[in-house]
mmCIF file of C-alpha atoms and ligand atoms in Angstrom:
data_model
loop_
_atom_site.group_PDB
_atom_site.id
_atom_site.type_symbol
_atom_site.label_atom_id
_atom_site.label_comp_id
_atom_site.label_asym_id
_atom_site.label_seq_id
_atom_site.Cartn_x
_atom_site.Cartn_y
_atom_site.Cartn_z
ATOM 1 C CA MET A 946 0.000 0.000 0.000
ATOM 2 C CA LEU A 947 1.328 3.444 -0.904
ATOM 3 C CA LEU A 948 1.022 5.869 1.972
ATOM 4 C CA PRO A 949 0.662 9.581 1.206
ATOM 5 C CA GLN A 950 3.642 11.918 1.474
ATOM 6 C CA LYS A 951 2.215 14.704 3.584
ATOM 7 C CA HIS A 952 5.169 17.045 3.050
ATOM 8 C CA SER A 953 8.232 17.407 0.868
ATOM 9 C CA ALA A 954 10.989 16.962 3.479
ATOM 10 C CA THR A 955 12.786 13.716 2.875
ATOM 11 C CA GLY A 956 14.502 11.571 5.471
ATOM 12 C CA THR A 957 14.849 12.259 9.177
ATOM 13 C CA THR A 958 15.195 15.691 10.802
ATOM 14 C CA ILE A 959 18.814 16.836 10.999
ATOM 15 C CA PHE A 960 18.631 17.159 14.801
ATOM 16 C CA THR A 961 17.942 13.439 15.182
ATOM 17 C CA VAL A 962 20.546 12.528 12.582
ATOM 18 C CA MET A 963 23.364 14.570 14.127
ATOM 19 C CA SER A 964 22.595 13.736 17.756
ATOM 20 C CA ALA A 965 22.497 10.026 16.888
ATOM 21 C CA LEU A 966 25.822 10.352 15.051
ATOM 22 C CA ALA A 967 27.308 12.180 18.049
ATOM 23 C CA THR A 968 26.259 9.314 20.315
ATOM 24 C CA GLU A 969 27.524 6.674 17.901
ATOM 25 C CA TYR A 970 30.950 8.297 17.618
ATOM 26 C CA ASN A 971 31.124 9.506 21.213
ATOM 27 C CA ALA A 972 31.493 13.071 19.930
ATOM 28 C CA ILE A 973 30.884 16.265 21.914
ATOM 29 C CA ASN A 974 27.402 17.232 20.823
ATOM 30 C CA LEU A 975 27.295 20.893 19.777
ATOM 31 C CA SER A 976 24.693 20.059 17.117
ATOM 32 C CA GLN A 977 21.088 19.886 18.395
ATOM 33 C CA GLY A 978 20.301 22.881 20.620
ATOM 34 C CA PHE A 979 20.119 21.862 24.269
ATOM 35 C CA PRO A 980 22.039 22.852 27.399
ATOM 36 C CA ASP A 981 24.300 20.289 29.108
ATOM 37 C CA PHE A 982 24.138 21.937 32.542
ATOM 38 C CA PRO A 983 21.563 21.224 35.265
ATOM 39 C CA ILE A 984 18.279 23.037 35.775
ATOM 40 C CA ASP A 985 17.792 25.196 38.863
ATOM 41 C CA GLU A 986 17.260 22.830 41.789
ATOM 42 C CA GLN A 987 14.208 24.828 42.853
ATOM 43 C CA LEU A 988 12.460 24.058 39.573
ATOM 44 C CA GLY A 989 13.055 20.346 40.114
ATOM 45 C CA ASN A 990 11.788 20.687 43.698
ATOM 46 C CA PHE A 991 8.551 22.226 42.443
ATOM 47 C CA LEU A 992 8.108 19.326 40.031
ATOM 48 C CA HIS A 993 8.487 16.858 42.878
ATOM 49 C CA GLU A 994 6.119 18.920 45.047
ATOM 50 C CA ALA A 995 3.514 18.801 42.264
ATOM 51 C CA THR A 996 3.483 15.012 42.213
ATOM 52 C CA VAL A 997 3.279 14.811 46.021
ATOM 53 C CA LYS A 998 0.501 17.392 46.234
ATOM 54 C CA GLY A 999 -1.575 15.401 43.755
ATOM 55 C CA PHE A 1000 -1.169 17.412 40.542
ATOM 56 C CA ASN A 1001 -1.166 14.165 38.574
ATOM 57 C CA GLN A 1002 -4.367 14.184 36.535
ATOM 58 C CA TYR A 1003 -5.427 16.039 33.368
ATOM 59 C CA ALA A 1004 -4.983 19.778 33.461
ATOM 60 C CA PRO A 1005 -7.695 22.043 32.024
ATOM 61 C CA MET A 1006 -7.518 22.100 28.212
ATOM 62 C CA PRO A 1007 -6.025 25.646 27.895
ATOM 63 C CA GLY A 1008 -3.535 25.049 30.730
ATOM 64 C CA LEU A 1009 -3.454 25.423 34.529
ATOM 65 C CA PRO A 1010 -4.893 28.842 35.479
ATOM 66 C CA ILE A 1011 -1.936 29.495 37.839
ATOM 67 C CA LEU A 1012 0.517 29.020 34.986
ATOM 68 C CA ARG A 1013 -1.400 31.214 32.550
ATOM 69 C CA GLN A 1014 -1.655 33.907 35.240
ATOM 70 C CA ALA A 1015 2.079 33.633 35.974
ATOM 71 C CA ILE A 1016 2.872 34.061 32.250
ATOM 72 C CA SER A 1017 0.571 37.069 32.044
ATOM 73 C CA ASN A 1018 2.298 38.673 35.063
ATOM 74 C CA ASP A 1019 5.699 37.901 33.574
ATOM 75 C CA PHE A 1020 4.842 39.683 30.303
ATOM 76 C CA GLU A 1021 3.423 42.676 32.159
ATOM 77 C CA ARG A 1022 6.644 42.911 34.167
ATOM 78 C CA ARG A 1023 9.130 42.308 31.355
ATOM 79 C CA TYR A 1024 7.427 43.974 28.389
ATOM 80 C CA GLY A 1025 4.687 46.147 29.890
ATOM 81 C CA VAL A 1026 2.017 44.356 27.861
ATOM 82 C CA THR A 1027 -1.299 43.164 29.224
ATOM 83 C CA ILE A 1028 -2.257 39.639 28.210
ATOM 84 C CA ASN A 1029 -5.546 38.094 29.261
ATOM 85 C CA PRO A 1030 -4.651 34.687 30.754
ATOM 86 C CA ASP A 1031 -8.087 33.209 30.015
ATOM 87 C CA THR A 1032 -8.577 34.305 26.437
ATOM 88 C CA GLU A 1033 -5.068 34.843 25.076
ATOM 89 C CA ILE A 1034 -2.739 32.151 26.494
ATOM 90 C CA THR A 1035 -2.714 28.416 25.757
ATOM 91 C CA ILE A 1036 -0.140 26.054 27.278
ATOM 92 C CA THR A 1037 1.385 23.610 24.798
ATOM 93 C CA PRO A 1038 3.789 20.681 24.783
ATOM 94 C CA GLY A 1039 6.619 22.851 23.419
ATOM 95 C CA ALA A 1040 6.848 25.519 20.746
ATOM 96 C CA THR A 1041 7.164 23.086 17.822
ATOM 97 C CA TYR A 1042 3.673 21.833 18.630
ATOM 98 C CA ALA A 1043 2.412 25.392 19.087
ATOM 99 C CA ILE A 1044 3.697 26.353 15.625
ATOM 100 C CA TYR A 1045 2.038 23.329 14.035
ATOM 101 C CA THR A 1046 -1.227 24.016 15.843
ATOM 102 C CA ALA A 1047 -1.227 27.688 14.868
ATOM 103 C CA PHE A 1048 -0.699 26.729 11.219
ATOM 104 C CA THR A 1049 -3.418 24.081 11.394
ATOM 105 C CA SER A 1050 -5.820 26.628 12.910
ATOM 106 C CA ILE A 1051 -5.558 28.956 9.925
ATOM 107 C CA LEU A 1052 -4.406 27.138 6.798
ATOM 108 C CA GLN A 1053 -6.520 25.747 3.988
ATOM 109 C CA ALA A 1054 -5.505 24.010 0.780
ATOM 110 C CA ASP A 1055 -3.521 26.237 -1.591
ATOM 111 C CA ASP A 1056 -2.888 29.003 0.932
ATOM 112 C CA GLU A 1057 0.626 30.405 0.803
ATOM 113 C CA VAL A 1058 2.909 31.074 3.753
ATOM 114 C CA ILE A 1059 6.072 33.156 3.520
ATOM 115 C CA VAL A 1060 9.091 31.565 5.212
ATOM 116 C CA LEU A 1061 12.389 33.410 5.606
ATOM 117 C CA GLU A 1062 15.294 31.043 5.051
ATOM 118 C CA PRO A 1063 17.395 29.668 6.646
ATOM 119 C CA ALA A 1064 14.531 28.498 8.889
ATOM 120 C CA TYR A 1065 13.881 26.042 11.718
ATOM 121 C CA ASP A 1066 13.241 22.779 9.950
ATOM 122 C CA SER A 1067 9.667 22.125 11.108
ATOM 123 C CA TYR A 1068 8.080 25.185 9.468
ATOM 124 C CA ILE A 1069 7.829 23.996 5.872
ATOM 125 C CA PRO A 1070 6.693 20.424 6.649
ATOM 126 C CA ASN A 1071 4.042 21.884 8.995
ATOM 127 C CA ILE A 1072 2.741 24.187 6.261
ATOM 128 C CA GLU A 1073 2.693 21.434 3.638
ATOM 129 C CA THR A 1074 1.026 18.893 5.929
ATOM 130 C CA ASN A 1075 -1.853 21.359 6.042
ATOM 131 C CA GLY A 1076 -2.106 21.382 2.249
ATOM 132 C CA ALA A 1077 -0.615 24.863 1.951
ATOM 133 C CA LYS A 1078 2.454 26.084 0.090
ATOM 134 C CA ALA A 1079 5.633 27.535 1.579
ATOM 135 C CA ILE A 1080 7.021 30.512 -0.343
ATOM 136 C CA THR A 1081 10.632 30.957 0.674
ATOM 137 C CA VAL A 1082 12.504 34.264 0.818
ATOM 138 C CA ALA A 1083 16.239 34.232 1.552
ATOM 139 C CA LEU A 1084 17.664 36.291 4.388
ATOM 140 C CA ARG A 1085 20.624 38.447 3.337
ATOM 141 C CA ALA A 1086 24.087 37.121 4.161
ATOM 142 C CA PRO A 1087 26.333 37.801 5.953
ATOM 143 C CA ASP A 1088 24.154 39.454 8.631
ATOM 144 C CA PHE A 1089 20.980 37.526 7.744
ATOM 145 C CA SER A 1090 18.848 40.629 7.714
ATOM 146 C CA VAL A 1091 15.444 40.618 6.041
ATOM 147 C CA ASP A 1092 15.253 41.581 2.380
ATOM 148 C CA TRP A 1093 11.968 43.468 2.640
ATOM 149 C CA ASP A 1094 11.693 44.099 -1.099
ATOM 150 C CA ALA A 1095 11.867 40.351 -1.638
ATOM 151 C CA VAL A 1096 9.202 39.787 1.028
ATOM 152 C CA LYS A 1097 6.934 42.344 -0.640
ATOM 153 C CA ALA A 1098 7.476 40.682 -3.997
ATOM 154 C CA ALA A 1099 6.534 37.283 -2.540
ATOM 155 C CA ILE A 1100 3.092 38.425 -1.398
ATOM 156 C CA THR A 1101 0.157 37.304 -3.538
ATOM 157 C CA PRO A 1102 -3.628 37.218 -2.977
ATOM 158 C CA LYS A 1103 -3.082 33.681 -1.640
ATOM 159 C CA THR A 1104 -0.660 34.741 1.115
ATOM 160 C CA LYS A 1105 -2.271 33.663 4.368
ATOM 161 C CA ALA A 1106 0.609 34.078 6.780
ATOM 162 C CA ILE A 1107 4.249 34.887 7.316
ATOM 163 C CA ILE A 1108 6.347 33.101 9.919
ATOM 164 C CA ILE A 1109 9.163 35.053 11.498
ATOM 165 C CA ASN A 1110 11.784 34.164 14.089
ATOM 166 C CA THR A 1111 13.838 36.569 16.165
ATOM 167 C CA PRO A 1112 16.309 35.952 17.786
ATOM 168 C CA HIS A 1113 16.973 33.622 14.926
ATOM 169 C CA ASN A 1114 17.806 29.967 14.713
ATOM 170 C CA PRO A 1115 20.292 29.096 13.189
ATOM 171 C CA THR A 1116 22.063 32.464 12.626
ATOM 172 C CA GLY A 1117 21.658 34.253 15.978
ATOM 173 C CA ALA A 1118 20.545 37.403 14.100
ATOM 174 C CA MET A 1119 17.988 39.751 15.653
ATOM 175 C CA TRP A 1120 15.485 42.146 14.170
ATOM 176 C CA ASN A 1121 15.613 45.817 15.016
ATOM 177 C CA ARG A 1122 12.607 48.001 15.684
ATOM 178 C CA GLU A 1123 12.550 49.236 12.101
ATOM 179 C CA ASP A 1124 12.009 45.700 10.797
ATOM 180 C CA TRP A 1125 8.774 45.473 12.776
ATOM 181 C CA ASP A 1126 7.517 48.758 11.369
ATOM 182 C CA ILE A 1127 8.322 47.702 7.815
ATOM 183 C CA LEU A 1128 6.475 44.432 8.367
ATOM 184 C CA ALA A 1129 3.508 46.407 9.712
ATOM 185 C CA SER A 1130 3.469 48.645 6.649
ATOM 186 C CA ILE A 1131 3.663 45.645 4.297
ATOM 187 C CA VAL A 1132 0.745 43.752 5.846
ATOM 188 C CA ARG A 1133 -1.364 46.825 6.714
ATOM 189 C CA ASP A 1134 -3.900 46.499 3.912
ATOM 190 C CA THR A 1135 -3.954 42.704 3.830
ATOM 191 C CA ASN A 1136 -5.368 39.881 5.975
ATOM 192 C CA ILE A 1137 -1.944 38.306 6.419
ATOM 193 C CA ILE A 1138 -1.505 36.575 9.772
ATOM 194 C CA ILE A 1139 1.835 36.602 11.579
ATOM 195 C CA LEU A 1140 3.363 33.652 13.385
ATOM 196 C CA SER A 1141 6.111 35.071 15.551
ATOM 197 C CA ASP A 1142 8.491 32.407 16.844
ATOM 198 C CA GLU A 1143 10.105 34.090 19.846
ATOM 199 C CA VAL A 1144 11.504 31.061 21.654
ATOM 200 C CA TYR A 1145 14.911 32.750 22.151
ATOM 201 C CA GLU A 1146 13.437 36.018 23.505
ATOM 202 C CA GLN A 1147 15.397 35.714 26.760
ATOM 203 C CA LEU A 1148 18.748 34.895 25.171
ATOM 204 C CA VAL A 1149 19.928 38.276 23.851
ATOM 205 C CA PHE A 1150 23.417 39.740 24.088
ATOM 206 C CA ASP A 1151 25.489 42.931 24.093
ATOM 207 C CA GLY A 1152 22.811 45.015 25.796
ATOM 208 C CA LYS A 1153 20.329 44.400 22.988
ATOM 209 C CA LYS A 1154 16.660 44.111 23.877
ATOM 210 C CA HIS A 1155 14.158 41.717 22.382
ATOM 211 C CA PHE A 1156 11.130 43.517 20.998
ATOM 212 C CA THR A 1157 8.100 41.260 20.945
ATOM 213 C CA VAL A 1158 5.350 41.517 18.361
ATOM 214 C CA LEU A 1159 3.054 41.829 21.395
ATOM 215 C CA GLN A 1160 4.488 45.312 21.934
ATOM 216 C CA HIS A 1161 3.619 46.392 18.418
ATOM 217 C CA PRO A 1162 0.256 48.165 18.487
ATOM 218 C CA GLU A 1163 -0.672 47.208 14.933
ATOM 219 C CA LEU A 1164 0.820 43.749 14.616
ATOM 220 C CA ARG A 1165 -0.208 42.240 17.922
ATOM 221 C CA HIS A 1166 -3.825 41.863 16.798
ATOM 222 C CA ARG A 1167 -2.884 39.641 13.870
ATOM 223 C CA SER A 1168 -0.223 37.490 15.535
ATOM 224 C CA PHE A 1169 0.202 34.062 17.054
ATOM 225 C CA VAL A 1170 3.293 34.269 19.268
ATOM 226 C CA LEU A 1171 5.067 31.065 20.204
ATOM 227 C CA TYR A 1172 7.289 30.465 23.223
ATOM 228 C CA SER A 1173 9.251 27.601 24.761
ATOM 229 C CA PHE A 1174 10.115 27.170 28.447
ATOM 230 C CA GLY A 1175 12.898 24.815 27.406
ATOM 231 C CA LYS A 1176 15.075 27.670 26.141
ATOM 232 C CA VAL A 1177 14.608 29.832 29.217
ATOM 233 C CA PHE A 1178 14.835 27.322 32.053
ATOM 234 C CA HIS A 1179 17.306 24.907 30.373
ATOM 235 C CA ASN A 1180 14.822 22.022 30.367
ATOM 236 C CA THR A 1181 14.236 21.306 26.678
ATOM 237 C CA GLY A 1182 13.262 17.719 27.539
ATOM 238 C CA TRP A 1183 10.199 18.892 29.446
ATOM 239 C CA LYS A 1184 8.756 20.007 26.073
ATOM 240 C CA MET A 1185 6.702 22.835 27.539
ATOM 241 C CA GLY A 1186 5.691 26.031 25.774
ATOM 242 C CA TYR A 1187 2.763 28.331 25.086
ATOM 243 C CA CYS A 1188 0.964 30.350 22.469
ATOM 244 C CA ILE A 1189 -0.144 33.942 23.012
ATOM 245 C CA ALA A 1190 -2.737 35.222 20.532
ATOM 246 C CA PRO A 1191 -5.747 37.538 20.460
ATOM 247 C CA PRO A 1192 -9.009 35.956 21.700
ATOM 248 C CA GLU A 1193 -10.366 35.116 18.253
ATOM 249 C CA TYR A 1194 -7.087 33.468 17.235
ATOM 250 C CA THR A 1195 -6.851 31.666 20.583
ATOM 251 C CA THR A 1196 -10.327 30.229 20.046
ATOM 252 C CA ALA A 1197 -9.240 28.907 16.640
ATOM 253 C CA PHE A 1198 -6.010 27.547 18.164
ATOM 254 C CA ARG A 1199 -7.897 25.708 20.919
ATOM 255 C CA ARG A 1200 -10.370 24.240 18.420
ATOM 256 C CA ILE A 1201 -7.414 22.282 17.060
ATOM 257 C CA HIS A 1202 -5.479 21.832 20.316
ATOM 258 C CA GLN A 1203 -8.414 20.233 22.165
ATOM 259 C CA PHE A 1204 -8.493 17.355 19.678
ATOM 260 C CA LEU A 1205 -4.752 17.124 19.043
ATOM 261 C CA CYS A 1206 -3.370 16.862 22.539
ATOM 262 C CA PHE A 1207 -6.245 18.077 24.728
ATOM 263 C CA SER A 1208 -4.071 19.161 27.659
ATOM 264 C CA VAL A 1209 -0.474 19.311 28.766
ATOM 265 C CA ASN A 1210 1.627 17.640 31.499
ATOM 266 C CA THR A 1211 0.103 18.806 34.791
ATOM 267 C CA PRO A 1212 3.048 18.492 37.232
ATOM 268 C CA ALA A 1213 5.317 20.374 34.812
ATOM 269 C CA GLN A 1214 2.719 23.165 34.581
ATOM 270 C CA TYR A 1215 2.489 23.356 38.368
ATOM 271 C CA ALA A 1216 6.288 23.492 38.676
ATOM 272 C CA LEU A 1217 6.669 26.191 36.010
ATOM 273 C CA ALA A 1218 3.857 28.289 37.517
ATOM 274 C CA ASN A 1219 5.471 28.288 40.945
ATOM 275 C CA TYR A 1220 8.950 28.848 39.576
ATOM 276 C CA LEU A 1221 7.809 31.726 37.386
ATOM 277 C CA SER A 1222 5.964 33.336 40.314
ATOM 278 C CA GLN A 1223 9.098 33.743 42.440
ATOM 279 C CA PRO A 1224 10.029 37.360 43.180
ATOM 280 C CA THR A 1225 13.324 37.027 41.290
ATOM 281 C CA LEU A 1226 14.443 34.623 38.625
ATOM 282 C CA PRO A 1227 17.964 33.818 37.469
ATOM 283 C CA GLU A 1228 19.067 36.074 34.617
ATOM 284 C CA VAL A 1229 19.665 33.988 31.497
ATOM 285 C CA SER A 1230 21.021 36.370 28.842
ATOM 286 C CA GLY A 1231 24.135 37.388 30.812
ATOM 287 C CA MET A 1232 25.004 33.777 31.589
ATOM 288 C CA MET A 1233 24.499 32.744 27.968
ATOM 289 C CA GLN A 1234 26.474 35.742 26.672
ATOM 290 C CA GLN A 1235 29.429 34.620 28.794
ATOM 291 C CA LYS A 1236 29.213 31.252 27.083
ATOM 292 C CA ARG A 1237 29.050 32.874 23.647
ATOM 293 C CA ASP A 1238 32.062 35.060 24.452
ATOM 294 C CA TYR A 1239 34.030 32.122 25.799
ATOM 295 C CA PHE A 1240 33.197 30.064 22.716
ATOM 296 C CA LEU A 1241 34.173 32.899 20.323
ATOM 297 C CA LYS A 1242 37.434 33.543 22.150
ATOM 298 C CA GLN A 1243 38.371 29.883 22.076
ATOM 299 C CA LEU A 1244 37.293 29.478 18.469
ATOM 300 C CA ALA A 1245 39.666 32.260 17.414
ATOM 301 C CA GLN A 1246 42.491 29.701 17.793
ATOM 302 C CA THR A 1247 41.001 27.575 15.019
ATOM 303 C CA PRO A 1248 40.809 28.083 11.251
ATOM 304 C CA PHE A 1249 37.030 28.549 11.435
ATOM 305 C CA THR A 1250 35.788 32.053 10.604
ATOM 306 C CA ILE A 1251 32.961 33.998 12.126
ATOM 307 C CA HIS A 1252 31.195 36.512 9.917
ATOM 308 C CA GLN A 1253 29.032 37.864 12.712
ATOM 309 C CA PRO A 1254 28.837 37.048 16.442
ATOM 310 C CA ALA A 1255 25.373 35.819 17.477
ATOM 311 C CA SER A 1256 23.197 38.643 18.827
ATOM 312 C CA GLY A 1257 20.816 36.164 20.434
ATOM 313 C CA SER A 1258 19.788 32.465 20.675
ATOM 314 C CA TYR A 1259 22.337 29.868 21.739
ATOM 315 C CA PHE A 1260 23.811 29.223 18.351
ATOM 316 C CA GLN A 1261 26.874 30.499 16.505
ATOM 317 C CA THR A 1262 27.089 30.094 12.757
ATOM 318 C CA VAL A 1263 30.638 29.555 11.579
ATOM 319 C CA SER A 1264 32.281 29.325 8.168
ATOM 320 C CA TYR A 1265 34.695 26.485 7.396
ATOM 321 C CA GLU A 1266 35.737 27.893 4.005
ATOM 322 C CA GLN A 1267 39.395 28.061 5.194
ATOM 323 C CA VAL A 1268 39.256 24.437 6.303
ATOM 324 C CA SER A 1269 37.666 22.386 3.564
ATOM 325 C CA ASP A 1270 35.601 22.562 0.431
ATOM 326 C CA MET A 1271 33.454 19.567 1.299
ATOM 327 C CA PRO A 1272 29.678 20.120 1.076
ATOM 328 C CA ASP A 1273 28.411 21.162 4.513
ATOM 329 C CA MET A 1274 26.472 17.946 5.236
ATOM 330 C CA GLU A 1275 29.516 15.875 4.448
ATOM 331 C CA PHE A 1276 31.748 18.203 6.471
ATOM 332 C CA ALA A 1277 29.442 18.042 9.528
ATOM 333 C CA GLN A 1278 29.462 14.262 9.432
ATOM 334 C CA TRP A 1279 33.201 14.138 8.942
ATOM 335 C CA LEU A 1280 33.753 16.550 11.861
ATOM 336 C CA THR A 1281 31.622 14.366 14.111
ATOM 337 C CA LYS A 1282 33.304 11.115 13.158
ATOM 338 C CA ALA A 1283 36.931 12.162 12.728
ATOM 339 C CA CYS A 1284 37.258 15.134 15.077
ATOM 340 C CA GLY A 1285 34.686 14.192 17.727
ATOM 341 C CA VAL A 1286 32.628 17.410 17.568
ATOM 342 C CA ALA A 1287 29.061 17.303 16.265
ATOM 343 C CA THR A 1288 27.569 20.308 14.461
ATOM 344 C CA ILE A 1289 24.616 21.154 12.195
ATOM 345 C CA PRO A 1290 25.089 21.983 8.491
ATOM 346 C CA ILE A 1291 23.207 25.181 7.626
ATOM 347 C CA SER A 1292 21.937 23.670 4.349
ATOM 348 C CA ALA A 1293 19.481 21.699 6.517
ATOM 349 C CA PHE A 1294 17.636 24.987 7.120
ATOM 350 C CA TYR A 1295 16.988 25.543 3.411
ATOM 351 C CA ARG A 1296 14.384 23.680 1.396
ATOM 352 C CA ASN A 1297 16.767 23.489 -1.574
ATOM 353 C CA LYS A 1298 19.727 22.580 0.713
ATOM 354 C CA LYS A 1299 21.653 25.738 -0.233
ATOM 355 C CA ASP A 1300 25.263 25.168 0.789
ATOM 356 C CA ASP A 1301 27.274 28.235 1.873
ATOM 357 C CA LYS A 1302 29.938 26.232 3.741
ATOM 358 C CA LEU A 1303 28.432 27.234 7.069
ATOM 359 C CA ILE A 1304 27.845 25.126 10.153
ATOM 360 C CA ARG A 1305 26.082 25.870 13.439
ATOM 361 C CA PHE A 1306 27.455 25.228 16.910
ATOM 362 C CA CYS A 1307 25.335 25.308 20.082
ATOM 363 C CA PHE A 1308 27.247 27.074 22.867
ATOM 364 C CA ALA A 1309 24.692 26.457 25.662
ATOM 365 C CA LYS A 1310 27.241 24.215 27.327
ATOM 366 C CA LYS A 1311 29.435 24.000 30.415
ATOM 367 C CA GLU A 1312 32.785 25.773 29.998
ATOM 368 C CA GLU A 1313 34.645 22.465 30.100
ATOM 369 C CA THR A 1314 32.490 21.102 27.268
ATOM 370 C CA ILE A 1315 33.245 24.164 25.125
ATOM 371 C CA SER A 1316 36.952 24.086 25.823
ATOM 372 C CA GLU A 1317 37.245 20.329 25.151
ATOM 373 C CA ALA A 1318 35.317 20.756 21.888
ATOM 374 C CA VAL A 1319 37.486 23.662 20.726
ATOM 375 C CA GLU A 1320 40.643 21.793 21.666
ATOM 376 C CA ARG A 1321 39.520 19.022 19.338
ATOM 377 C CA LEU A 1322 38.770 21.589 16.629
ATOM 378 C CA THR A 1323 42.264 23.106 16.898
ATOM 379 C CA LYS A 1324 43.768 19.692 16.191
ATOM 380 C CA LEU A 1325 41.602 18.840 13.217
ATOM 381 C CA LYS A 1326 43.343 17.385 10.185
ATOM 382 C CA VAL A 1327 41.264 17.554 7.057
ATOM 383 C CA PRO A 1328 41.847 14.803 4.489
ATOM 384 C CA ALA A 1329 43.575 16.159 1.361
HETATM 385 N N1 PMP B 982 11.434 27.404 17.184
HETATM 386 C C1 PMP B 982 12.761 27.485 17.074
HETATM 387 C C2 PMP B 982 13.353 28.542 16.227
HETATM 388 C C3 PMP B 982 13.584 26.589 17.732
HETATM 389 O O1 PMP B 982 14.900 26.656 17.603
HETATM 390 C C4 PMP B 982 12.988 25.608 18.533
HETATM 391 C C5 PMP B 982 13.937 24.691 19.205
HETATM 392 N N2 PMP B 982 13.590 23.570 19.609
HETATM 393 C C6 PMP B 982 11.589 25.562 18.628
HETATM 394 C C7 PMP B 982 10.843 26.470 17.930
HETATM 395 C C8 PMP B 982 10.848 24.516 19.393
HETATM 396 O O2 PMP B 982 10.932 24.498 20.746
HETATM 397 P P1 PMP B 982 10.354 23.306 21.601
HETATM 398 O O3 PMP B 982 11.516 22.473 21.998
HETATM 399 O O4 PMP B 982 9.689 23.964 22.757
HETATM 400 O O5 PMP B 982 9.389 22.543 20.763
HETATM 401 N N1 LIG B 983 15.599 23.789 18.287
HETATM 402 C C1 LIG B 983 16.660 22.867 18.468
HETATM 403 C C2 LIG B 983 17.743 23.137 17.448
HETATM 404 O O1 LIG B 983 17.573 23.912 16.536
HETATM 405 C C3 LIG B 983 16.299 21.420 18.377
HETATM 406 C C4 LIG B 983 14.889 21.054 18.215
HETATM 407 C C5 LIG B 983 14.708 19.693 17.682
HETATM 408 O O2 LIG B 983 15.476 18.793 17.963
HETATM 409 N N2 LIG B 983 13.724 19.542 16.889
HETATM 410 O O3 LIG B 983 18.774 22.549 17.567
#
């Protein structure tokens, strides 16, 4: 029996491929994005407390009220925006799920969605699984800024949505305020919906500030905004996130969510609600910037070149043009097997596998992990 191909991506996601290769070859895994240091003990304590106190059954479909309230308070405090916890926040099992659900809430056959590439690898398969078409627009190297003329040119009467991501995976680039205003002017007289993937909002460096679409008076009312606790509290394996959207969008989102997953891990929600409600929380950007700086300083001893230090996220994109002319997929696999450091080839973030001889390292690691990895990179011997 021939089963349908629901999307055009072939094979297995690069994150599974490279992490499996890292395990097989006992390599230091700087490929898939996840921290290798422990979570705050207090967060773990709250999780334990939840199970003891009996938070072990289904949570309400939109999420535990205490967690949605804690998120609302957090946004008021950090961004000065008011979010209604009942009508605008839905707790999800991670941001990947939230992105899929947002797309499924709005897309119909033959709709078009604009995707800025390089892009997180789930976007295009999610769009296509819903019968819609991804229209790709390349970001501009070397700073990976948005080519707004190209975005404008990509808009047609079929354009249903645009998905954006700042701080950006894989390049670490960030939008500035002007980008938001240009986007607003482009969509002003259209019904285009925005999906704003802001999972790295709390990992921003060099005194920069993340501007959320929720702060934009015009754009907020047409946006699904997707977040992940994994990136902020170093617990990617908990797979916890949330979607903030205006009431009408949230209703559409929950129409899908209630029959896709219904509700999300209750003890984890309890733990996150209590953790988030503490008077002070550990500051993440400064800690992560130290890791970026340490990684960049160490990497300067190697033949890898950096076109632009990451402004946010926990990824650094690096060129190996001085090292080898292998295609990036081949180079990433070779580096893992022969040098013992796993990385992600940037071509994996392009539908057409565009190869610019760039790879991505995740620096959300203990200092000793970074220094051991870079030591291996300094010794690398590329086959002639
Ligand atoms: N968006 C981007 C840009 C990401 O890098 C990630 C990383 N996993 C996600 C969404 C998904 O996050 P989650 O693990 O919560 O599904
Ligand atoms: N977002 C993470 C990354 O880009 C991994 C997510 C995943 O494994 N799907 O590395």
